[in-house]
XYZ file of C-alpha atoms in Angstrom:
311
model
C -93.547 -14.229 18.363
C -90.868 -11.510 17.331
C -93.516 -8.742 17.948
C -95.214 -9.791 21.395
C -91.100 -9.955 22.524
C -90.599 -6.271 21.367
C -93.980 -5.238 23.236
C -92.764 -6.605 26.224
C -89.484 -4.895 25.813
C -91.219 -1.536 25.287
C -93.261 -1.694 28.544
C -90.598 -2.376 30.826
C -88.470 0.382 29.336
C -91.850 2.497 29.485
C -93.465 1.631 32.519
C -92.667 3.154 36.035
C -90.849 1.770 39.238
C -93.383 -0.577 40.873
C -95.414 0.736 44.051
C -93.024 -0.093 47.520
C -90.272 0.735 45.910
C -87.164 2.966 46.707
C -86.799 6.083 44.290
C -83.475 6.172 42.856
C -81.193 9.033 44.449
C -77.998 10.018 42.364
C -74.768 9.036 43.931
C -72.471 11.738 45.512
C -70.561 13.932 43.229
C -66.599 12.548 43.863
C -63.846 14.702 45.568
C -62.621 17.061 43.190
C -59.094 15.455 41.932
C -56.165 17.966 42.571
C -54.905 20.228 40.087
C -51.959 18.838 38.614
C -48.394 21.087 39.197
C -46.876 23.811 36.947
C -45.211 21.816 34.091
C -41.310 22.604 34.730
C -39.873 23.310 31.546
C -36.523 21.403 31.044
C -33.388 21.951 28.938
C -32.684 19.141 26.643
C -29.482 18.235 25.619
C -29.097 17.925 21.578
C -25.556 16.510 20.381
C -24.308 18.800 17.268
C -23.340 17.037 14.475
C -20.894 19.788 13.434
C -18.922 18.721 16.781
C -15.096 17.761 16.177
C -14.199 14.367 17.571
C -10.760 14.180 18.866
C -8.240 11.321 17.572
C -8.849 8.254 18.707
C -5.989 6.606 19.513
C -5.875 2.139 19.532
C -4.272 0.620 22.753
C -0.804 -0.650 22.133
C -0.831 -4.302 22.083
C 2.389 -6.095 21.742
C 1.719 -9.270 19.471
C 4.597 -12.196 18.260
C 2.660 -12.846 14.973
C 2.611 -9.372 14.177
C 4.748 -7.033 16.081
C 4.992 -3.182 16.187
C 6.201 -2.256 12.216
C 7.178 1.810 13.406
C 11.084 0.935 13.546
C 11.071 -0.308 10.242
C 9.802 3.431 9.454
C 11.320 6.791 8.773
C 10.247 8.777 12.561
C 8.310 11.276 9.922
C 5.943 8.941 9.299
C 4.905 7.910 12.366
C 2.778 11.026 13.021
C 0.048 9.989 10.677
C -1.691 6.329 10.371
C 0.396 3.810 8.960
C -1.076 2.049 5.996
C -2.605 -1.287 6.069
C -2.443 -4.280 3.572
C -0.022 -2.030 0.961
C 1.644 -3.032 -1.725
C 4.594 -3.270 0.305
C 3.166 -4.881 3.041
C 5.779 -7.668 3.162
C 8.276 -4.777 4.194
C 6.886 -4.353 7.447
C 5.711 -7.411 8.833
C 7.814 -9.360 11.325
C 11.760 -8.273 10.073
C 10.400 -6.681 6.880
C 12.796 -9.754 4.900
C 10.079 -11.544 2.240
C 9.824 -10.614 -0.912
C 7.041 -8.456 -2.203
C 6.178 -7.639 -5.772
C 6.961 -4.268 -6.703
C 6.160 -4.911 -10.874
C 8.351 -6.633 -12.720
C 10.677 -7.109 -10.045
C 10.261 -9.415 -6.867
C 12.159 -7.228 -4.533
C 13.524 -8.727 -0.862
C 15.557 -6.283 1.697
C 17.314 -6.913 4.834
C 19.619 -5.069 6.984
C 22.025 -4.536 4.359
C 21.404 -5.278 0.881
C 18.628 -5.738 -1.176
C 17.800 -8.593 -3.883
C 15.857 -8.217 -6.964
C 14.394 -11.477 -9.093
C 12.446 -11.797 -12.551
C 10.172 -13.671 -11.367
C 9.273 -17.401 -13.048
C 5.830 -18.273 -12.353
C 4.725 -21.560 -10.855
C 0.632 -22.529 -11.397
C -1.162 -24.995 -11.220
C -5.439 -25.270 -11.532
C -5.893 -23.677 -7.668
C -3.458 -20.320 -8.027
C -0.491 -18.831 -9.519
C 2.952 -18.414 -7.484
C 5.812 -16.530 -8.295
C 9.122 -18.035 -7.483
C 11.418 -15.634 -5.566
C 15.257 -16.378 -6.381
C 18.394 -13.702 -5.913
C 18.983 -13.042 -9.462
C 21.324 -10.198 -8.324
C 21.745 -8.697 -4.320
C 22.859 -5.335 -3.873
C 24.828 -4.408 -0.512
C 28.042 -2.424 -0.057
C 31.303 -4.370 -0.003
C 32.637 -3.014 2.877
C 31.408 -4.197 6.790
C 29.661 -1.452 8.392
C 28.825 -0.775 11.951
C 25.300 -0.096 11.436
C 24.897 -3.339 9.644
C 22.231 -4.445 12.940
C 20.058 -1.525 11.599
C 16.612 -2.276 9.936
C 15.981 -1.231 6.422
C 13.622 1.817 6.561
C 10.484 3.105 4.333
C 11.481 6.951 4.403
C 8.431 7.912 1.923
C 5.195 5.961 0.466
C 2.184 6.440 -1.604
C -0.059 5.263 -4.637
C 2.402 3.520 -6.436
C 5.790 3.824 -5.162
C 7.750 2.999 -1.444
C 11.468 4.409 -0.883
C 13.502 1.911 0.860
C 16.761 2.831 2.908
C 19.211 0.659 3.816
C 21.606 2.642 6.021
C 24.457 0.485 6.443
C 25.076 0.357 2.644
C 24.404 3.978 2.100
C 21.649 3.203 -0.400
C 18.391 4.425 -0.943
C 16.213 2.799 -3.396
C 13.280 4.083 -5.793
C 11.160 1.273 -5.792
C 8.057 2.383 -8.091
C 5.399 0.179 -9.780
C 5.763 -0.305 -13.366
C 9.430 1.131 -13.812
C 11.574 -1.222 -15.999
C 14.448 -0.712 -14.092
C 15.371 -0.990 -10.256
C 16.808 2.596 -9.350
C 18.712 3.219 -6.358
C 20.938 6.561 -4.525
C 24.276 5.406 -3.751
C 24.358 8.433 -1.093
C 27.922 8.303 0.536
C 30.973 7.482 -1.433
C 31.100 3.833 -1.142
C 32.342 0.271 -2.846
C 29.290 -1.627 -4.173
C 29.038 -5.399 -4.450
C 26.618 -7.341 -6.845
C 26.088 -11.081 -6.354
C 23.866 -13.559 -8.183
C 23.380 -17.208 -7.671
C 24.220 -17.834 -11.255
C 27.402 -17.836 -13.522
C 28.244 -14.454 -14.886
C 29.194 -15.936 -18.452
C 30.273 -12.372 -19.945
C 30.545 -8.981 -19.193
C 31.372 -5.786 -20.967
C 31.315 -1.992 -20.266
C 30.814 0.987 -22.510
C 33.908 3.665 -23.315
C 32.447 6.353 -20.934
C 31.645 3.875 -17.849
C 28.275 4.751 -17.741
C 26.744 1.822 -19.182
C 28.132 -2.309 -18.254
C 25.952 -5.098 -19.709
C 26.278 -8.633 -18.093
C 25.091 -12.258 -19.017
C 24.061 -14.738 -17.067
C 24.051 -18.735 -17.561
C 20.717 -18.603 -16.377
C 19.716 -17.093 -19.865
C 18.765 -13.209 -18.534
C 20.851 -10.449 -19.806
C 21.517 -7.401 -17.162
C 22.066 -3.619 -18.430
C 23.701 -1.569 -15.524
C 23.140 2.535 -15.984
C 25.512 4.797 -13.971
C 24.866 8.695 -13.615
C 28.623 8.895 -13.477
C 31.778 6.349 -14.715
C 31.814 3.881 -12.278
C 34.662 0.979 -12.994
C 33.041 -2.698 -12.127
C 35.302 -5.549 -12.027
C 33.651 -8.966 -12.376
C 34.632 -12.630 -10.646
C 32.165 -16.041 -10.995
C 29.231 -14.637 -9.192
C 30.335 -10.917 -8.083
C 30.485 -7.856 -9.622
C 32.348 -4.902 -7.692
C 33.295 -1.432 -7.362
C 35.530 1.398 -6.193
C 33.773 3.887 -3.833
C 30.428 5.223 -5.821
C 28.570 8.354 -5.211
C 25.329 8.886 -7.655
C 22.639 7.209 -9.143
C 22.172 3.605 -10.673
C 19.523 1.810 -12.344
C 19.491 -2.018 -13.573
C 17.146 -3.388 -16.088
C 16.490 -6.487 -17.317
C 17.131 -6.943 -21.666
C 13.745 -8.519 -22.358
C 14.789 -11.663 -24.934
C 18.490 -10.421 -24.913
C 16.785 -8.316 -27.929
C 18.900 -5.398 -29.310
C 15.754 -3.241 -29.961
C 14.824 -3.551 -26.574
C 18.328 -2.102 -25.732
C 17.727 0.562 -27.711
C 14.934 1.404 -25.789
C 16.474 1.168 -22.659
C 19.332 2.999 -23.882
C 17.261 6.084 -24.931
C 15.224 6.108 -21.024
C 17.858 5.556 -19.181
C 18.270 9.075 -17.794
C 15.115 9.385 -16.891
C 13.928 8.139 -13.350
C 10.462 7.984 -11.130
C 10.887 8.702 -7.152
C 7.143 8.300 -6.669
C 3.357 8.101 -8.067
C -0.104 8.635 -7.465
C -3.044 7.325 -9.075
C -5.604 10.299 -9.405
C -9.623 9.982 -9.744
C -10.075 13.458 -11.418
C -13.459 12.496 -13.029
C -16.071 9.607 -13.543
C -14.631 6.452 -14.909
C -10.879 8.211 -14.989
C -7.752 7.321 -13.358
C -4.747 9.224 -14.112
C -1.396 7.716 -13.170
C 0.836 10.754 -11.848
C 5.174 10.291 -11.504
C 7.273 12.652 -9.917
C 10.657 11.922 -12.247
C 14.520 13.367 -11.904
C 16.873 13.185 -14.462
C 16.388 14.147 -17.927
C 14.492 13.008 -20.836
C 11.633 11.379 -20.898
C 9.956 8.633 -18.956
C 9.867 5.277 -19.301
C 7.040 2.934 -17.654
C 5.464 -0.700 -18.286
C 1.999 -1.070 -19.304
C -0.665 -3.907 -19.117
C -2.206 -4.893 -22.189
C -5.413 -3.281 -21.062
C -3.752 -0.056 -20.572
C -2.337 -0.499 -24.453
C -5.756 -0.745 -25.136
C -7.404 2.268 -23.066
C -4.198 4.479 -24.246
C -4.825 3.401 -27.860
C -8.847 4.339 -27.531
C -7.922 7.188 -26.103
């Protein structure tokens, strides 16, 4: 069956047209299709990456949560990008007036004073909260004019923020990790320290550099002056004639006299600022700019005990 089909196949494929019919004529050749045009050559325009972008500049938006922090800056540092979520962040939002953790201090400013707490720590099994109260507040003694003006950040960076208060003529080093709370008294002036607790005893060195206080609260203030300073002492007030120099107030860990001792032998010694510097691979250097004399004195975690000592 398969080979009759195929011999079938092979005549009509073989044999002629049939006689009557038309002989096939070739169709017309088609109109030539016209030539396309000259290709145009175009210049196309490449954007360089090596091209400097101008500043971009955010729209001011005026916002009651958060409102414009510049006044609460030195004019200085306006010209460059204010930082965001700092350390001191609590400085600038809203009146700059809650307290922000500069370690081991809770600091809180306002217009014209400044209070420092040792912090006690509330917890519980959802987070840890430490509990802000005015162990001491540091203002001048006398009214000022300027006392409407904003504290000011005059100077930031890694690890430090410089706080001015200008109605109390004080200027305050306020660097992470320093045992004490430093502070400029820049203009001859009469200093007042309050605290919310009993001032149970107080006592002052021969030279009037040195005035150690005790609270019924348990803590145990040391008070450094660059120069004599006399300090007179009611309930809850400690004061002072007109002051020109430096300060710095530390807390006596324990009321122990080895940690005075300590404290004692540092006490000259002062940061203004600090950086934290990636020099190499798995290194972080901690760098202070200091004034005084003598050497420095900073906290460390136990960790950094631990790095130090393997060091």
């Amino acid at each position: 069956m398969l080979k009759k089909l195929r011999r079938k196949v092979s005549t009509a494929f073989t044999s002629g047209p049939k006689k009557g019919s038309k002989p096939y004529k070739n169709p017309p050749p088609s109109p030539a299709s016209p030539s396309p045009p000259p290709l145009q050559t175009t210049k196309t325009k490449t954007m360089s990456h090596t091209r400097k972008h101008s500043p971009f500049v955010f729209p001011h938006v005026d916002s009651s949560v958060v409102p414009d922090p510049s006044n609460l800056f030195s004019p200085n540092l306006l010209s460059n990008p204010l930082p965001t979520n700092s350390f001191f962040q609590n400085f600038t939002l809203k009146n700059g007036d809650q307290p922000e953790y500069i370690h081991p201090y809770l600091i809180k400013p306002s217009n014209f004073s400044l209070s420092l707490s040792y912090p006690s720590r509330f917890f519980n099994p959802s987070f840890t909260y430490q509990v802000f109260n005015p162990d001491l507040t540091i203002s001048s003694s006398q009214k000022s004019h300027l006392s409407h003006f904003n504290h000011t950040i005059s100077s930031h960076n890694d690890l430090s923020v410089t706080l001015d208060i200008p109605s109390s003529n004080l200027r305050f080093f306020l660097v992470r990790g320093s045992p004490f709370l430093t502070f400029s008294v820049t203009q001859p002036t009469p200093l007042s320290i309050t605290t919310i607790h009993a001032i149970l005893s107080f006592s002052s060195s021969d030279s009037l550099t040195k005035h150690t206080f005790h609270l019924n609260n348990g803590q145990t203030w040391i008070l450094y002056a660059s120069s004599p300073i006399r300090l007179s002492h009611g309930l809850s007030e400690i004061t002072s004639d007109a002051f020109s120099g430096i300060i710095r107030i530390a807390l006596l860990p324990d009321s122990d006299l080895k940690h005075e001792a300590v404290l004692d032998r540092f006490s000259s010694c002062y940061p203004v600022s600090g950086e934290a510097v990636f020099s190499r691979p798995f290194c972080v250097e901690y760098k202070w700019e200091k004034k005084g004399w003598g050497d420095l004195l900073m906290l460390a975690h136990p960790l950094h005990l631990q790095l130090l000592a393997d060091g």
